[in-house]
PDB file of C-alpha atoms in Angstrom:
ATOM      1  CA  MET Q   1     -21.810 -10.124  65.448  1.00  0.00           C
ATOM      2  CA  LEU Q   2     -22.009  -6.759  66.437  1.00  0.00           C
ATOM      3  CA  ALA Q   3     -17.942  -6.549  65.474  1.00  0.00           C
ATOM      4  CA  ARG Q   4     -18.644  -8.122  62.686  1.00  0.00           C
ATOM      5  CA  SER Q   5     -21.329  -6.197  60.903  1.00  0.00           C
ATOM      6  CA  GLU Q   6     -19.155  -2.713  62.258  1.00  0.00           C
ATOM      7  CA  LEU Q   7     -16.464  -4.559  60.241  1.00  0.00           C
ATOM      8  CA  ARG Q   8     -18.767  -4.757  56.895  1.00  0.00           C
ATOM      9  CA  ARG Q   9     -19.519  -1.943  57.191  1.00  0.00           C
ATOM     10  CA  GLN Q  10     -15.717  -0.035  57.273  1.00  0.00           C
ATOM     11  CA  LEU Q  11     -14.394  -2.312  54.483  1.00  0.00           C
ATOM     12  CA  ARG Q  12     -17.813  -1.257  52.573  1.00  0.00           C
ATOM     13  CA  GLU Q  13     -16.954   2.585  53.449  1.00  0.00           C
ATOM     14  CA  ARG Q  14     -13.678   1.474  51.902  1.00  0.00           C
ATOM     15  CA  ARG Q  15     -14.584   0.628  49.196  1.00  0.00           C
ATOM     16  CA  ARG Q  16     -16.386   3.463  48.340  1.00  0.00           C
ATOM     17  CA  LEU Q  17     -13.355   5.849  49.191  1.00  0.00           C
ATOM     18  CA  ARG Q  18     -11.603   3.732  46.828  1.00  0.00           C
ATOM     19  CA  ALA Q  19     -13.937   3.812  44.035  1.00  0.00           C
ATOM     20  CA  ALA Q  20     -14.424   7.583  44.727  1.00  0.00           C
ATOM     21  CA  VAL Q  21     -10.404   8.431  44.272  1.00  0.00           C
ATOM     22  CA  LEU Q  22     -10.483   6.462  40.937  1.00  0.00           C
ATOM     23  CA  VAL Q  23     -13.564   8.168  39.418  1.00  0.00           C
ATOM     24  CA  LEU Q  24     -11.334  11.571  40.876  1.00  0.00           C
ATOM     25  CA  VAL Q  25      -8.184  10.840  39.958  1.00  0.00           C
ATOM     26  CA  SER Q  26      -9.993   9.944  35.816  1.00  0.00           C
ATOM     27  CA  VAL Q  27     -12.103  12.907  36.007  1.00  0.00           C
ATOM     28  CA  VAL Q  28      -9.107  14.800  36.280  1.00  0.00           C
ATOM     29  CA  LEU Q  29      -6.652  12.770  34.092  1.00  0.00           C
ATOM     30  CA  LEU Q  30      -9.188  13.099  31.189  1.00  0.00           C
ATOM     31  CA  GLY Q  31      -9.319  16.859  31.448  1.00  0.00           C
ATOM     32  CA  ALA Q  32      -5.864  17.472  31.829  1.00  0.00           C
ATOM     33  CA  VAL Q  33      -4.855  15.800  28.887  1.00  0.00           C
ATOM     34  CA  PRO Q  34      -7.520  18.119  26.719  1.00  0.00           C
ATOM     35  CA  LEU Q  35      -6.361  21.279  28.430  1.00  0.00           C
ATOM     36  CA  PHE Q  36      -1.970  20.440  28.176  1.00  0.00           C
ATOM     37  CA  PHE Q  37      -2.845  20.377  24.539  1.00  0.00           C
ATOM     38  CA  GLY Q  38      -5.675  23.362  24.152  1.00  0.00           C
ATOM     39  CA  VAL Q  39      -3.261  25.650  25.770  1.00  0.00           C
ATOM     40  CA  ARG Q  40      -0.040  24.422  23.492  1.00  0.00           C
ATOM     41  CA  THR Q  41      -2.423  24.986  20.863  1.00  0.00           C
ATOM     42  CA  LEU Q  42      -2.861  28.666  21.951  1.00  0.00           C
ATOM     43  CA  SER Q  43       0.387  29.399  22.651  1.00  0.00           C
ATOM     44  CA  ARG Q  44       2.191  27.850  19.095  1.00  0.00           C
ATOM     45  CA  ASP Q  45       1.383  30.015  16.375  1.00  0.00           C
ATOM     46  CA  PRO Q  46       0.433  28.032  13.341  1.00  0.00           C
ATOM     47  CA  VAL Q  47       2.272  30.407  11.084  1.00  0.00           C
ATOM     48  CA  PHE Q  48       5.215  28.473  12.861  1.00  0.00           C
ATOM     49  CA  ASP Q  49       3.594  25.070  12.077  1.00  0.00           C
ATOM     50  CA  ASN Q  50       3.790  26.079   8.217  1.00  0.00           C
ATOM     51  CA  LEU Q  51       6.647  27.210   8.440  1.00  0.00           C
ATOM     52  CA  ASP Q  52       7.938  24.301   9.966  1.00  0.00           C
ATOM     53  CA  GLN Q  53       6.243  21.956   7.358  1.00  0.00           C
ATOM     54  CA  LEU Q  54       7.972  23.955   4.238  1.00  0.00           C
ATOM     55  CA  ASN Q  55       9.841  21.096   1.849  1.00  0.00           C
ATOM     56  CA  VAL Q  56      13.265  22.805   2.629  1.00  0.00           C
ATOM     57  CA  PRO Q  57      16.136  19.970   2.781  1.00  0.00           C
ATOM     58  CA  ALA Q  58      17.787  19.433   6.319  1.00  0.00           C
ATOM     59  CA  TRP Q  59      21.246  21.310   5.398  1.00  0.00           C
ATOM     60  CA  ALA Q  60      19.109  24.413   4.847  1.00  0.00           C
ATOM     61  CA  ALA Q  61      17.601  24.445   8.550  1.00  0.00           C
ATOM     62  CA  THR Q  62      19.956  23.501  10.634  1.00  0.00           C
ATOM     63  CA  LYS Q  63      19.181  25.905  13.321  1.00  0.00           C
ATOM     64  CA  THR Q  64      16.029  28.133  13.819  1.00  0.00           C
ATOM     65  CA  VAL Q  65      15.057  30.652  16.092  1.00  0.00           C
ATOM     66  CA  ASP Q  66      11.506  31.908  16.275  1.00  0.00           C
ATOM     67  CA  ASP Q  67      10.286  35.194  17.943  1.00  0.00           C
ATOM     68  CA  VAL Q  68       6.394  36.469  18.433  1.00  0.00           C
ATOM     69  CA  SER Q  69       4.877  39.876  19.500  1.00  0.00           C
ATOM     70  CA  GLY Q  70       1.790  41.665  18.965  1.00  0.00           C
ATOM     71  CA  SER Q  71      -1.648  40.044  19.233  1.00  0.00           C
ATOM     72  CA  ARG Q  72      -3.066  36.968  17.415  1.00  0.00           C
ATOM     73  CA  TRP Q  73      -6.336  39.346  17.800  1.00  0.00           C
ATOM     74  CA  CYS Q  74      -4.722  42.698  16.527  1.00  0.00           C
ATOM     75  CA  LEU Q  75      -5.737  44.120  19.936  1.00  0.00           C
ATOM     76  CA  LEU Q  76      -3.158  47.329  20.011  1.00  0.00           C
ATOM     77  CA  ASP Q  77      -1.146  45.701  17.678  1.00  0.00           C
ATOM     78  CA  CYS Q  78      -1.365  42.615  15.096  1.00  0.00           C
ATOM     79  CA  ARG Q  79       1.426  39.399  15.579  1.00  0.00           C
ATOM     80  CA  LEU Q  80       4.193  39.644  13.859  1.00  0.00           C
ATOM     81  CA  ARG Q  81       6.061  36.617  13.595  1.00  0.00           C
ATOM     82  CA  GLU Q  82       9.797  36.531  12.794  1.00  0.00           C
ATOM     83  CA  ARG Q  83      12.074  33.317  12.297  1.00  0.00           C
ATOM     84  CA  THR Q  84      15.809  32.939  11.952  1.00  0.00           C
ATOM     85  CA  VAL Q  85      17.215  30.366  10.190  1.00  0.00           C
ATOM     86  CA  THR Q  86      21.018  29.125   9.789  1.00  0.00           C
ATOM     87  CA  SER Q  87      21.423  27.394   6.566  1.00  0.00           C
ATOM     88  CA  GLU Q  88      24.687  25.278   5.672  1.00  0.00           C
ATOM     89  CA  LYS Q  89      25.437  26.482   1.970  1.00  0.00           C
ATOM     90  CA  SER Q  90      25.231  29.753  -0.091  1.00  0.00           C
ATOM     91  CA  PRO Q  91      22.460  32.489  -0.243  1.00  0.00           C
ATOM     92  CA  GLU Q  92      22.374  31.366  -3.909  1.00  0.00           C
ATOM     93  CA  GLU Q  93      21.431  27.719  -2.926  1.00  0.00           C
ATOM     94  CA  THR Q  94      19.546  28.384  -0.433  1.00  0.00           C
ATOM     95  CA  ALA Q  95      17.159  31.085  -1.367  1.00  0.00           C
ATOM     96  CA  LYS Q  96      16.195  28.970  -4.500  1.00  0.00           C
ATOM     97  CA  VAL Q  97      14.897  26.126  -2.159  1.00  0.00           C
ATOM     98  CA  TYR Q  98      13.272  28.238   0.300  1.00  0.00           C
ATOM     99  CA  GLU Q  99      11.622  30.116  -2.614  1.00  0.00           C
ATOM    100  CA  ASP Q 100      10.769  26.271  -4.060  1.00  0.00           C
ATOM    101  CA  ALA Q 101       9.207  25.470  -0.976  1.00  0.00           C
ATOM    102  CA  LEU Q 102       7.761  28.661  -0.606  1.00  0.00           C
ATOM    103  CA  ARG Q 103       5.554  28.583  -4.207  1.00  0.00           C
ATOM    104  CA  GLN Q 104       4.590  24.742  -3.285  1.00  0.00           C
ATOM    105  CA  ASP Q 105       3.239  25.549  -0.386  1.00  0.00           C
ATOM    106  CA  GLY Q 106       0.795  28.205  -1.500  1.00  0.00           C
ATOM    107  CA  TRP Q 107       2.744  31.270  -1.666  1.00  0.00           C
ATOM    108  CA  GLN Q 108       2.127  33.655  -4.411  1.00  0.00           C
ATOM    109  CA  PRO Q 109       5.670  36.389  -4.813  1.00  0.00           C
ATOM    110  CA  TRP Q 110       4.368  39.951  -4.093  1.00  0.00           C
ATOM    111  CA  LYS Q 111       6.242  42.424  -5.940  1.00  0.00           C
ATOM    112  CA  VAL Q 112       5.344  45.883  -4.024  1.00  0.00           C
ATOM    113  CA  SER Q 113       7.631  49.065  -3.678  1.00  0.00           C
ATOM    114  CA  ARG Q 114       9.061  49.289  -0.203  1.00  0.00           C
ATOM    115  CA  CYS Q 115       9.932  45.293  -0.785  1.00  0.00           C
ATOM    116  CA  PRO Q 116      13.080  45.451   0.824  1.00  0.00           C
ATOM    117  CA  GLU Q 117      12.182  48.939   2.701  1.00  0.00           C
ATOM    118  CA  GLN Q 118      15.258  49.670   2.366  1.00  0.00           C
ATOM    119  CA  GLU Q 119      18.811  48.912   0.592  1.00  0.00           C
ATOM    120  CA  THR Q 120      20.332  45.056   2.061  1.00  0.00           C
ATOM    121  CA  LYS Q 121      22.429  42.808   0.654  1.00  0.00           C
ATOM    122  CA  GLY Q 122      21.696  39.266  -0.533  1.00  0.00           C
ATOM    123  CA  THR Q 123      18.347  38.078  -2.078  1.00  0.00           C
ATOM    124  CA  TYR Q 124      15.240  39.906  -0.275  1.00  0.00           C
ATOM    125  CA  THR Q 125      11.816  38.409  -1.869  1.00  0.00           C
ATOM    126  CA  CYS Q 126       8.237  39.174  -0.653  1.00  0.00           C
ATOM    127  CA  TRP Q 127       5.297  36.820  -0.590  1.00  0.00           C
ATOM    128  CA  ARG Q 128       1.839  36.664   0.346  1.00  0.00           C
ATOM    129  CA  GLN Q 129      -1.027  34.030   1.023  1.00  0.00           C
ATOM    130  CA  ASP Q 130      -4.273  34.542   1.928  1.00  0.00           C
ATOM    131  CA  GLU Q 131      -4.527  37.324   4.934  1.00  0.00           C
ATOM    132  CA  LEU Q 132      -0.578  36.940   5.255  1.00  0.00           C
ATOM    133  CA  THR Q 133       2.555  38.642   3.820  1.00  0.00           C
ATOM    134  CA  LEU Q 134       6.252  36.744   4.029  1.00  0.00           C
ATOM    135  CA  ASP Q 135       9.519  38.769   3.396  1.00  0.00           C
ATOM    136  CA  LEU Q 136      12.028  36.389   3.149  1.00  0.00           C
ATOM    137  CA  TRP Q 137      15.381  37.468   3.411  1.00  0.00           C
ATOM    138  CA  VAL Q 138      18.687  35.414   2.701  1.00  0.00           C
ATOM    139  CA  ARG Q 139      22.163  36.611   3.206  1.00  0.00           C
ATOM    140  CA  GLN Q 140      25.938  36.204   3.790  1.00  0.00           C
ATOM    141  CA  PRO Q 141      26.155  35.666   7.628  1.00  0.00           C
ATOM    142  CA  THR Q 142      28.385  37.732   9.936  1.00  0.00           C
ATOM    143  CA  CYS Q 143      30.387  35.675  11.831  1.00  0.00           C
ATOM    144  CA  VAL Q 144      32.611  36.864  15.005  1.00  0.00           C
ATOM    145  CA  PRO Q 145      35.937  34.579  15.768  1.00  0.00           C
ATOM    146  CA  PRO Q 146      36.397  33.607  18.909  1.00  0.00           C
ATOM    147  CA  PRO Q 147      37.452  36.168  21.971  1.00  0.00           C
ATOM    148  CA  VAL Q 148      41.073  35.586  22.902  1.00  0.00           C
ATOM    149  CA  ASP Q 149      42.587  35.532  26.617  1.00  0.00           C
ATOM    150  CA  GLY Q 150      43.269  38.986  27.565  1.00  0.00           C
ATOM    151  CA  GLU Q 151      42.317  40.357  24.130  1.00  0.00           C
ATOM    152  CA  PRO Q 152      38.557  42.487  23.852  1.00  0.00           C
ATOM    153  CA  ALA Q 153      36.248  41.045  21.217  1.00  0.00           C
ATOM    154  CA  VAL Q 154      37.109  40.951  17.177  1.00  0.00           C
ATOM    155  CA  VAL Q 155      34.555  43.415  15.389  1.00  0.00           C
ATOM    156  CA  PRO Q 156      33.442  41.363  12.111  1.00  0.00           C
ATOM    157  CA  SER Q 157      34.497  43.623   8.874  1.00  0.00           C
ATOM    158  CA  PRO Q 158      31.501  45.091   7.481  1.00  0.00           C
ATOM    159  CA  GLU Q 159      33.506  44.075   3.691  1.00  0.00           C
ATOM    160  CA  GLU Q 160      31.921  41.234   2.166  1.00  0.00           C
ATOM    161  CA  SER Q 161      34.575  39.448   1.068  1.00  0.00           C
ATOM    162  CA  ALA Q 162      36.288  39.354   4.682  1.00  0.00           C
ATOM    163  CA  ALA Q 163      33.116  37.716   6.263  1.00  0.00           C
ATOM    164  CA  ALA Q 164      32.779  35.021   3.689  1.00  0.00           C
ATOM    165  CA  GLY Q 165      36.651  34.421   4.265  1.00  0.00           C
ATOM    166  CA  GLU Q 166      35.952  33.734   7.930  1.00  0.00           C
ATOM    167  CA  CYS Q 167      32.717  31.486   7.762  1.00  0.00           C
ATOM    168  CA  ALA Q 168      30.681  29.481   4.901  1.00  0.00           C
ATOM    169  CA  GLY Q 169      26.371  29.249   4.540  1.00  0.00           C
ATOM    170  CA  SER Q 170      23.707  31.486   5.190  1.00  0.00           C
ATOM    171  CA  LEU Q 171      21.400  33.667   6.856  1.00  0.00           C
ATOM    172  CA  VAL Q 172      18.118  33.185   6.592  1.00  0.00           C
ATOM    173  CA  SER Q 173      14.759  35.781   8.198  1.00  0.00           C
ATOM    174  CA  VAL Q 174      11.680  35.164   7.528  1.00  0.00           C
ATOM    175  CA  LYS Q 175       9.298  37.681   8.743  1.00  0.00           C
ATOM    176  CA  VAL Q 176       5.146  36.812   8.609  1.00  0.00           C
ATOM    177  CA  ARG Q 177       2.485  40.055   9.196  1.00  0.00           C
ATOM    178  CA  ASN Q 178      -1.208  40.032   8.862  1.00  0.00           C
ATOM    179  CA  ALA Q 179      -2.359  41.464   5.652  1.00  0.00           C
ATOM    180  CA  ILE Q 180      -4.108  44.154   7.014  1.00  0.00           C
ATOM    181  CA  ASP Q 181      -1.212  45.782   9.522  1.00  0.00           C
ATOM    182  CA  ASP Q 182       1.217  45.679   6.873  1.00  0.00           C
ATOM    183  CA  GLU Q 183       1.672  49.181   5.320  1.00  0.00           C
ATOM    184  CA  ARG Q 184       2.382  47.891   2.173  1.00  0.00           C
ATOM    185  CA  THR Q 185      -0.918  46.283   1.487  1.00  0.00           C
ATOM    186  CA  ARG Q 186      -2.315  50.121   1.549  1.00  0.00           C
ATOM    187  CA  PRO Q 187      -2.860  52.791  -1.084  1.00  0.00           C
ATOM    188  CA  GLN Q 188       0.566  54.445  -1.299  1.00  0.00           C
ATOM    189  CA  PRO Q 189       1.279  58.654  -1.550  1.00  0.00           C
ATOM    190  CA  ALA Q 190       1.472  59.783  -5.049  1.00  0.00           C
ATOM    191  CA  THR Q 191       4.478  61.661  -6.143  1.00  0.00           C
ATOM    192  CA  ASP Q 192       3.558  63.099  -8.981  1.00  0.00           C
ATOM    193  CA  PRO Q 193       3.341  66.745  -9.187  1.00  0.00           C
ATOM    194  CA  SER Q 194      -0.262  66.886 -10.853  1.00  0.00           C
ATOM    195  CA  LEU Q 195      -1.956  65.259  -8.598  1.00  0.00           C
ATOM    196  CA  THR Q 196      -0.358  66.969  -5.990  1.00  0.00           C
ATOM    197  CA  GLY Q 197      -1.473  70.354  -6.961  1.00  0.00           C
ATOM    198  CA  GLU Q 198       1.096  73.492  -6.283  1.00  0.00           C
ATOM    199  CA  ASP Q 199       3.193  73.540  -3.740  1.00  0.00           C
ATOM    200  CA  PRO Q 200       2.383  75.714  -0.586  1.00  0.00           C
ATOM    201  CA  PHE Q 201       5.824  76.015   0.072  1.00  0.00           C
ATOM    202  CA  PRO Q 202       7.385  77.054  -3.223  1.00  0.00           C
ATOM    203  CA  THR Q 203      11.279  77.631  -2.870  1.00  0.00           C
ATOM    204  CA  VAL Q 204      12.200  81.502  -2.649  1.00  0.00           C
ATOM    205  CA  SER Q 205      15.265  82.497  -4.572  1.00  0.00           C
ATOM    206  CA  GLY Q 206      17.021  85.537  -3.809  1.00  0.00           C
ATOM    207  CA  ASP Q 207      15.769  87.916  -1.242  1.00  0.00           C
ATOM    208  CA  PRO Q 208      12.848  88.504  -1.707  1.00  0.00           C
ATOM    209  CA  LEU Q 209      12.814  92.043  -0.849  1.00  0.00           C
ATOM    210  CA  SER Q 210      15.364  93.408  -2.881  1.00  0.00           C
ATOM    211  CA  ASP Q 211      12.911  94.441  -5.515  1.00  0.00           C
ATOM    212  CA  LEU Q 212      11.388  96.858  -3.032  1.00  0.00           C
ATOM    213  CA  THR Q 213      11.804 100.704  -2.596  1.00  0.00           C
ATOM    214  CA  PRO Q 214      11.589 102.083   0.159  1.00  0.00           C
ATOM    215  CA  SER Q 215       8.851 103.789   0.909  1.00  0.00           C
ATOM    216  CA  PRO Q 216       9.542 107.978   1.940  1.00  0.00           C
ATOM    217  CA  SER Q 217       9.719 108.515   5.825  1.00  0.00           C
TER     218      SER Q 217
END
């Protein structure tokens, strides 16, 4: 009788242990799944998700490379999102489909000085949507031929015609910034002399000492 009672007690303990293990595993799994998606959401910038949803054909986005820097909450530096996309067709065709897709997504063309900030080849346009600004640059790619064994790599020619002969398609660069961190959204310094007053450092012509009469010693 004692042996049978001890056996039943051990079986009950084993069942309780298995039940506790199952509950623990269920809690871990139920907590791990939301945690995984939560971390993934925080690590993935939603701006890139919106760019993924742009209505552009497959030929206009054959290869995509994303890069991000800065803080999403603008701690020290605001976030800068940069995307580089390879297109199979010409810069003109590619620029049109991207501009149409941006308009469909609610972006508005932004006519502002320093767009681009320096002279560039290709098509460069700027856009705004709510608290974001976007720079779109579509140009011809600079292709480098594969190196030959025993010979130095060939530097790409700066001539646009030479690059066109070596490769086709186009390269797309997209830069998205917070509007508050984009200097172009702030008042630009005026260059009108009437607004700046007299030049504090006037240009002196000739020798300023030529008209001075030396005093007798």
